[in-house]
Amino acid sequence: MTMRERWEICLWVVLAIACAACGAPAGDPPAAGAADAAPEVRVVTSGGLAAAYDVIAPRFEALTGITLVTAYGASGGGASDSIPVRLERGERFDALVMSQAGLLAMIDRGVIRADTQVDMATSSIGMAVREGAPLPDISTPEAFVQALLDAESIGYSASVSGTYISTELFPRLGLDEQLAPKSRRILSERVAAVVARGEVEIGFQQVSELLSIDGAAYAGPIPDEYQLVTTFSAGITSEARNPAGAQRLIEFLASAEAAPTLATSGLEPLVGHD
């Protein structure tokens, strides 16, 4: 019990004595933490939806009066702040916003209630270079491969897009031995931020994670022939303290009202918008 809660109960006792003296009912004592009972939703979101979420969240709070307590982390990859690692060390949330594949894994583990899954948007993989640098042509498969070969260094995320780039695409192109030595897996940071500092020449991540970084320039999506489209989803945890609030948040994120913000951030909303 906090000092504030003790003070409130003491105050109630004093009031009860005073009320008893004058014959008035005192009512029930305050519950512990009653003064802090404003609703809140604890949510963790992966980077693919983070830029849009940061714009949408204040609107949701203003409309509902619900306070969002937000954490950020990759859908996978093993970084210390990734969503799976956060959960493994005991962090608890009402809602998870992450890749569909990651969310389905959480459903299989019993972390997420299966009946609460909502798919919100899709995202493609794009490439970034440092602002002011020439934009490589990656509009065709041939040009894309040449850009990979010409780059002095390559960065990719530790999550879904980077796993695909490094473990599927590079081997598929037959270039793994040439590209792996000059490639770097980026943990707990936007790939475009590393590109902006000049630590890697080109970087790959979800388009929605590249567009919002100062100092980096978006070169475009990788060619359709090599593209991986990721769906981002949300769900309510089995241990949610505020499942009703979490449901309201997820419905808002997936609504037509939120869709324009999702689109502006580089995502393709699954709900139509004007």
Short mmCIF file of N, CA and C in Angstrom, two decimals, residues 63-188:
data_model
loop_
_atom_site.label_atom_id
_atom_site.label_comp_id
_atom_site.label_asym_id
_atom_site.label_seq_id
_atom_site.Cartn_x
_atom_site.Cartn_y
_atom_site.Cartn_z
N LEU A 63 -10.43 10.99 -27.82
CA LEU A 63 -11.81 10.56 -28.07
C LEU A 63 -12.37 9.70 -26.95
N THR A 64 -11.51 8.90 -26.33
CA THR A 64 -12.00 7.89 -25.38
C THR A 64 -11.69 8.19 -23.92
N GLY A 65 -10.71 9.04 -23.65
CA GLY A 65 -10.27 9.25 -22.28
C GLY A 65 -9.38 8.14 -21.76
N ILE A 66 -9.07 7.18 -22.60
CA ILE A 66 -8.19 6.07 -22.22
C ILE A 66 -6.73 6.49 -22.42
N THR A 67 -5.90 6.22 -21.44
CA THR A 67 -4.47 6.50 -21.55
C THR A 67 -3.76 5.27 -22.12
N LEU A 68 -2.96 5.48 -23.13
CA LEU A 68 -2.18 4.40 -23.72
C LEU A 68 -0.77 4.39 -23.14
N VAL A 69 -0.39 3.28 -22.58
CA VAL A 69 0.96 3.09 -22.07
C VAL A 69 1.67 2.20 -23.09
N THR A 70 2.58 2.79 -23.85
CA THR A 70 3.08 2.15 -25.07
C THR A 70 4.54 1.77 -24.97
N ALA A 71 4.84 0.58 -25.45
CA ALA A 71 6.22 0.12 -25.63
C ALA A 71 6.40 -0.25 -27.10
N TYR A 72 7.66 -0.33 -27.52
CA TYR A 72 7.97 -0.62 -28.92
C TYR A 72 8.97 -1.76 -29.00
N GLY A 73 8.84 -2.58 -30.03
CA GLY A 73 9.79 -3.67 -30.21
C GLY A 73 9.50 -4.42 -31.49
N ALA A 74 10.49 -5.10 -32.00
CA ALA A 74 10.33 -5.86 -33.23
C ALA A 74 9.43 -7.08 -32.99
N SER A 75 8.81 -7.54 -34.07
CA SER A 75 7.95 -8.73 -33.98
C SER A 75 8.75 -9.99 -33.67
N GLY A 76 10.02 -9.97 -33.99
CA GLY A 76 10.89 -11.13 -33.74
C GLY A 76 12.33 -10.70 -33.81
N GLY A 77 13.22 -11.66 -33.94
CA GLY A 77 14.63 -11.33 -34.14
C GLY A 77 15.52 -11.45 -32.94
N GLY A 78 14.96 -11.55 -31.73
CA GLY A 78 15.78 -11.81 -30.56
C GLY A 78 16.40 -10.61 -29.88
N ALA A 79 16.14 -9.38 -30.34
CA ALA A 79 16.67 -8.20 -29.65
C ALA A 79 16.06 -8.10 -28.25
N SER A 80 16.77 -7.45 -27.34
CA SER A 80 16.32 -7.40 -25.95
C SER A 80 14.99 -6.68 -25.79
N ASP A 81 14.66 -5.78 -26.73
CA ASP A 81 13.38 -5.07 -26.65
C ASP A 81 12.35 -5.61 -27.64
N SER A 82 12.62 -6.74 -28.28
CA SER A 82 11.64 -7.33 -29.19
C SER A 82 10.43 -7.81 -28.40
N ILE A 83 9.31 -7.91 -29.07
CA ILE A 83 8.07 -8.28 -28.38
C ILE A 83 8.18 -9.66 -27.73
N PRO A 84 8.66 -10.69 -28.42
CA PRO A 84 8.77 -12.00 -27.76
C PRO A 84 9.67 -11.97 -26.52
N VAL A 85 10.79 -11.26 -26.58
CA VAL A 85 11.71 -11.20 -25.44
C VAL A 85 11.08 -10.42 -24.29
N ARG A 86 10.38 -9.34 -24.59
CA ARG A 86 9.68 -8.60 -23.54
C ARG A 86 8.72 -9.53 -22.78
N LEU A 87 7.97 -10.32 -23.52
CA LEU A 87 7.01 -11.22 -22.89
C LEU A 87 7.71 -12.31 -22.09
N GLU A 88 8.82 -12.81 -22.60
CA GLU A 88 9.56 -13.86 -21.91
C GLU A 88 10.09 -13.39 -20.56
N ARG A 89 10.44 -12.11 -20.47
CA ARG A 89 10.96 -11.62 -19.19
C ARG A 89 9.86 -11.07 -18.27
N GLY A 90 8.61 -11.30 -18.65
CA GLY A 90 7.52 -11.00 -17.73
C GLY A 90 6.78 -9.71 -17.96
N GLU A 91 7.12 -8.95 -18.99
CA GLU A 91 6.35 -7.74 -19.28
C GLU A 91 4.95 -8.14 -19.73
N ARG A 92 3.96 -7.38 -19.29
CA ARG A 92 2.57 -7.71 -19.59
C ARG A 92 1.89 -6.56 -20.32
N PHE A 93 1.06 -6.93 -21.28
CA PHE A 93 0.36 -5.95 -22.10
C PHE A 93 -1.09 -6.37 -22.28
N ASP A 94 -1.91 -5.38 -22.61
CA ASP A 94 -3.30 -5.66 -22.96
C ASP A 94 -3.45 -6.00 -24.43
N ALA A 95 -2.63 -5.37 -25.27
CA ALA A 95 -2.73 -5.58 -26.72
C ALA A 95 -1.35 -5.65 -27.34
N LEU A 96 -1.22 -6.50 -28.34
CA LEU A 96 0.00 -6.59 -29.14
C LEU A 96 -0.32 -6.17 -30.56
N VAL A 97 0.57 -5.35 -31.16
CA VAL A 97 0.45 -4.94 -32.56
C VAL A 97 1.75 -5.37 -33.23
N MET A 98 1.67 -6.30 -34.18
CA MET A 98 2.89 -6.89 -34.73
C MET A 98 2.59 -7.58 -36.06
N SER A 99 3.58 -8.21 -36.63
CA SER A 99 3.36 -8.93 -37.87
C SER A 99 2.35 -10.04 -37.65
N GLN A 100 1.60 -10.35 -38.71
CA GLN A 100 0.60 -11.41 -38.60
C GLN A 100 1.24 -12.73 -38.18
N ALA A 101 2.40 -13.04 -38.78
CA ALA A 101 3.08 -14.28 -38.43
C ALA A 101 3.46 -14.31 -36.95
N GLY A 102 3.94 -13.17 -36.45
CA GLY A 102 4.29 -13.09 -35.04
C GLY A 102 3.08 -13.24 -34.15
N LEU A 103 1.96 -12.62 -34.54
CA LEU A 103 0.74 -12.70 -33.74
C LEU A 103 0.20 -14.13 -33.73
N LEU A 104 0.24 -14.80 -34.88
CA LEU A 104 -0.23 -16.19 -34.93
C LEU A 104 0.61 -17.09 -34.03
N ALA A 105 1.91 -16.80 -33.95
CA ALA A 105 2.76 -17.56 -33.03
C ALA A 105 2.34 -17.31 -31.59
N MET A 106 1.95 -16.07 -31.28
CA MET A 106 1.48 -15.76 -29.93
C MET A 106 0.15 -16.44 -29.64
N ILE A 107 -0.70 -16.57 -30.64
CA ILE A 107 -1.96 -17.30 -30.46
C ILE A 107 -1.67 -18.77 -30.16
N ASP A 108 -0.73 -19.34 -30.89
CA ASP A 108 -0.36 -20.75 -30.67
C ASP A 108 0.17 -20.98 -29.26
N ARG A 109 0.85 -19.96 -28.71
CA ARG A 109 1.41 -20.07 -27.36
C ARG A 109 0.40 -19.75 -26.28
N GLY A 110 -0.79 -19.29 -26.67
CA GLY A 110 -1.80 -18.92 -25.70
C GLY A 110 -1.65 -17.52 -25.15
N VAL A 111 -0.74 -16.74 -25.71
CA VAL A 111 -0.52 -15.37 -25.25
C VAL A 111 -1.64 -14.45 -25.72
N ILE A 112 -2.12 -14.69 -26.94
CA ILE A 112 -3.18 -13.88 -27.55
C ILE A 112 -4.43 -14.72 -27.70
N ARG A 113 -5.57 -14.14 -27.41
CA ARG A 113 -6.86 -14.80 -27.64
C ARG A 113 -7.13 -14.85 -29.14
N ALA A 114 -7.35 -16.03 -29.67
CA ALA A 114 -7.51 -16.20 -31.12
C ALA A 114 -8.68 -15.42 -31.68
N ASP A 115 -9.74 -15.27 -30.89
CA ASP A 115 -10.93 -14.59 -31.39
C ASP A 115 -10.79 -13.07 -31.44
N THR A 116 -9.62 -12.55 -31.04
CA THR A 116 -9.44 -11.09 -31.04
C THR A 116 -8.53 -10.61 -32.16
N GLN A 117 -7.99 -11.51 -32.98
CA GLN A 117 -7.07 -11.10 -34.05
C GLN A 117 -7.76 -10.21 -35.07
N VAL A 118 -7.13 -9.08 -35.37
CA VAL A 118 -7.61 -8.16 -36.40
C VAL A 118 -6.43 -7.82 -37.31
N ASP A 119 -6.57 -8.06 -38.61
CA ASP A 119 -5.55 -7.67 -39.59
C ASP A 119 -5.83 -6.24 -40.03
N MET A 120 -4.80 -5.38 -39.99
CA MET A 120 -5.03 -3.95 -40.19
C MET A 120 -4.45 -3.39 -41.48
N ALA A 121 -3.26 -3.84 -41.85
CA ALA A 121 -2.59 -3.22 -43.00
C ALA A 121 -1.50 -4.16 -43.51
N THR A 122 -1.07 -3.91 -44.74
CA THR A 122 0.06 -4.64 -45.31
C THR A 122 1.20 -3.67 -45.59
N SER A 123 2.40 -4.21 -45.67
CA SER A 123 3.58 -3.38 -45.91
C SER A 123 4.56 -4.13 -46.80
N SER A 124 5.23 -3.38 -47.66
CA SER A 124 6.26 -3.93 -48.54
C SER A 124 7.65 -3.55 -48.02
N ILE A 125 8.65 -4.23 -48.54
CA ILE A 125 10.04 -3.92 -48.19
C ILE A 125 10.56 -2.86 -49.15
N GLY A 126 11.24 -1.87 -48.60
CA GLY A 126 11.83 -0.82 -49.41
C GLY A 126 13.31 -0.67 -49.11
N MET A 127 13.94 0.23 -49.86
CA MET A 127 15.37 0.48 -49.69
C MET A 127 15.61 1.96 -49.42
N ALA A 128 16.58 2.26 -48.58
CA ALA A 128 16.94 3.64 -48.26
C ALA A 128 18.43 3.85 -48.44
N VAL A 129 18.79 5.09 -48.77
CA VAL A 129 20.19 5.51 -48.82
C VAL A 129 20.32 6.78 -47.99
N ARG A 130 21.54 7.20 -47.76
CA ARG A 130 21.76 8.43 -47.01
C ARG A 130 21.26 9.63 -47.82
N GLU A 131 20.64 10.58 -47.13
CA GLU A 131 20.12 11.77 -47.81
C GLU A 131 21.26 12.49 -48.54
N GLY A 132 21.02 12.83 -49.80
CA GLY A 132 22.03 13.49 -50.62
C GLY A 132 22.82 12.54 -51.49
N ALA A 133 22.78 11.26 -51.18
CA ALA A 133 23.48 10.27 -52.00
C ALA A 133 22.66 9.98 -53.25
N PRO A 134 23.29 9.55 -54.34
CA PRO A 134 22.53 9.16 -55.53
C PRO A 134 21.57 8.02 -55.21
N LEU A 135 20.37 8.10 -55.78
CA LEU A 135 19.39 7.04 -55.57
C LEU A 135 19.63 5.92 -56.58
N PRO A 136 19.99 4.74 -56.13
CA PRO A 136 20.21 3.64 -57.07
C PRO A 136 18.90 3.25 -57.77
N ASP A 137 19.02 2.82 -58.99
CA ASP A 137 17.87 2.30 -59.73
C ASP A 137 17.61 0.87 -59.27
N ILE A 138 16.44 0.64 -58.67
CA ILE A 138 16.08 -0.72 -58.26
C ILE A 138 14.72 -1.09 -58.86
N SER A 139 14.38 -0.47 -59.97
CA SER A 139 13.05 -0.63 -60.56
C SER A 139 12.86 -1.97 -61.27
N THR A 140 13.93 -2.64 -61.61
CA THR A 140 13.85 -3.94 -62.28
C THR A 140 14.67 -4.96 -61.50
N PRO A 141 14.40 -6.24 -61.69
CA PRO A 141 15.21 -7.25 -61.00
C PRO A 141 16.70 -7.11 -61.30
N GLU A 142 17.04 -6.83 -62.55
CA GLU A 142 18.45 -6.71 -62.93
C GLU A 142 19.11 -5.51 -62.25
N ALA A 143 18.40 -4.38 -62.24
CA ALA A 143 18.95 -3.18 -61.61
C ALA A 143 19.09 -3.37 -60.11
N PHE A 144 18.14 -4.05 -59.51
CA PHE A 144 18.17 -4.31 -58.08
C PHE A 144 19.39 -5.15 -57.71
N VAL A 145 19.61 -6.21 -58.46
CA VAL A 145 20.77 -7.07 -58.20
C VAL A 145 22.07 -6.28 -58.35
N GLN A 146 22.13 -5.42 -59.37
CA GLN A 146 23.34 -4.62 -59.57
C GLN A 146 23.57 -3.66 -58.41
N ALA A 147 22.48 -3.09 -57.88
CA ALA A 147 22.60 -2.18 -56.73
C ALA A 147 23.15 -2.92 -55.52
N LEU A 148 22.73 -4.16 -55.32
CA LEU A 148 23.26 -4.96 -54.23
C LEU A 148 24.75 -5.21 -54.40
N LEU A 149 25.15 -5.53 -55.61
CA LEU A 149 26.56 -5.82 -55.87
C LEU A 149 27.43 -4.58 -55.76
N ASP A 150 26.88 -3.43 -56.18
CA ASP A 150 27.65 -2.18 -56.17
C ASP A 150 27.81 -1.59 -54.77
N ALA A 151 26.89 -1.87 -53.88
CA ALA A 151 26.91 -1.26 -52.55
C ALA A 151 28.12 -1.72 -51.75
N GLU A 152 28.74 -0.77 -51.05
CA GLU A 152 29.88 -1.13 -50.20
C GLU A 152 29.42 -1.85 -48.94
N SER A 153 28.22 -1.50 -48.47
CA SER A 153 27.70 -2.14 -47.25
C SER A 153 26.18 -2.13 -47.30
N ILE A 154 25.58 -3.11 -46.63
CA ILE A 154 24.14 -3.31 -46.66
C ILE A 154 23.64 -3.53 -45.24
N GLY A 155 22.53 -2.89 -44.91
CA GLY A 155 21.89 -3.11 -43.61
C GLY A 155 20.49 -3.67 -43.79
N TYR A 156 20.09 -4.51 -42.87
CA TYR A 156 18.72 -5.04 -42.90
C TYR A 156 18.25 -5.26 -41.47
N SER A 157 16.95 -5.29 -41.27
CA SER A 157 16.39 -5.35 -39.93
C SER A 157 16.55 -6.73 -39.32
N ALA A 158 16.38 -6.79 -38.00
CA ALA A 158 16.44 -8.07 -37.29
C ALA A 158 15.09 -8.75 -37.24
N SER A 159 14.09 -8.12 -37.84
CA SER A 159 12.74 -8.67 -37.77
C SER A 159 12.36 -9.34 -39.09
N VAL A 160 11.08 -9.32 -39.43
CA VAL A 160 10.56 -10.12 -40.54
C VAL A 160 11.25 -9.81 -41.87
N SER A 161 11.33 -8.52 -42.22
CA SER A 161 11.88 -8.17 -43.53
C SER A 161 13.35 -8.55 -43.64
N GLY A 162 14.11 -8.31 -42.58
CA GLY A 162 15.54 -8.63 -42.62
C GLY A 162 15.81 -10.12 -42.64
N THR A 163 14.99 -10.86 -41.91
CA THR A 163 15.13 -12.32 -41.94
C THR A 163 14.91 -12.85 -43.35
N TYR A 164 13.91 -12.29 -44.02
CA TYR A 164 13.64 -12.69 -45.40
C TYR A 164 14.80 -12.31 -46.32
N ILE A 165 15.28 -11.07 -46.20
CA ILE A 165 16.37 -10.60 -47.05
C ILE A 165 17.59 -11.50 -46.92
N SER A 166 17.97 -11.80 -45.69
CA SER A 166 19.24 -12.49 -45.45
C SER A 166 19.16 -14.00 -45.60
N THR A 167 18.04 -14.60 -45.23
CA THR A 167 17.97 -16.06 -45.23
C THR A 167 17.24 -16.64 -46.44
N GLU A 168 16.48 -15.81 -47.16
CA GLU A 168 15.74 -16.31 -48.32
C GLU A 168 16.16 -15.62 -49.62
N LEU A 169 16.14 -14.29 -49.62
CA LEU A 169 16.39 -13.59 -50.88
C LEU A 169 17.84 -13.71 -51.35
N PHE A 170 18.79 -13.40 -50.47
CA PHE A 170 20.20 -13.49 -50.89
C PHE A 170 20.54 -14.89 -51.41
N PRO A 171 20.18 -15.96 -50.69
CA PRO A 171 20.45 -17.30 -51.24
C PRO A 171 19.71 -17.56 -52.55
N ARG A 172 18.48 -17.09 -52.65
CA ARG A 172 17.71 -17.28 -53.89
C ARG A 172 18.39 -16.64 -55.08
N LEU A 173 19.01 -15.49 -54.85
CA LEU A 173 19.73 -14.79 -55.92
C LEU A 173 21.08 -15.43 -56.23
N GLY A 174 21.50 -16.36 -55.39
CA GLY A 174 22.81 -16.98 -55.56
C GLY A 174 23.95 -16.06 -55.19
N LEU A 175 23.65 -15.07 -54.33
CA LEU A 175 24.65 -14.05 -54.01
C LEU A 175 25.02 -14.04 -52.53
N ASP A 176 24.62 -15.06 -51.81
CA ASP A 176 24.83 -15.05 -50.37
C ASP A 176 26.31 -14.90 -50.00
N GLU A 177 27.19 -15.61 -50.69
CA GLU A 177 28.61 -15.54 -50.36
C GLU A 177 29.19 -14.17 -50.65
N GLN A 178 28.65 -13.48 -51.66
CA GLN A 178 29.16 -12.15 -52.00
C GLN A 178 28.58 -11.06 -51.11
N LEU A 179 27.32 -11.23 -50.70
CA LEU A 179 26.65 -10.15 -49.97
C LEU A 179 26.76 -10.28 -48.46
N ALA A 180 26.81 -11.50 -47.94
CA ALA A 180 26.83 -11.68 -46.49
C ALA A 180 27.99 -10.97 -45.80
N PRO A 181 29.22 -11.01 -46.34
CA PRO A 181 30.34 -10.35 -45.64
C PRO A 181 30.19 -8.84 -45.51
N LYS A 182 29.44 -8.21 -46.39
CA LYS A 182 29.30 -6.76 -46.31
C LYS A 182 27.92 -6.34 -45.78
N SER A 183 27.20 -7.29 -45.22
CA SER A 183 25.86 -7.01 -44.71
C SER A 183 25.85 -7.00 -43.19
N ARG A 184 24.93 -6.22 -42.64
CA ARG A 184 24.84 -6.05 -41.19
C ARG A 184 23.39 -6.15 -40.74
N ARG A 185 23.15 -6.95 -39.74
CA ARG A 185 21.82 -7.10 -39.15
C ARG A 185 21.66 -6.03 -38.07
N ILE A 186 20.61 -5.22 -38.19
CA ILE A 186 20.42 -4.08 -37.28
C ILE A 186 19.44 -4.45 -36.18
N LEU A 187 19.89 -4.37 -34.93
CA LEU A 187 19.06 -4.70 -33.77
C LEU A 187 18.59 -3.43 -33.07
N SER A 188 17.31 -3.42 -32.66
CA SER A 188 16.76 -2.39 -31.77
C SER A 188 16.89 -0.97 -32.32
#
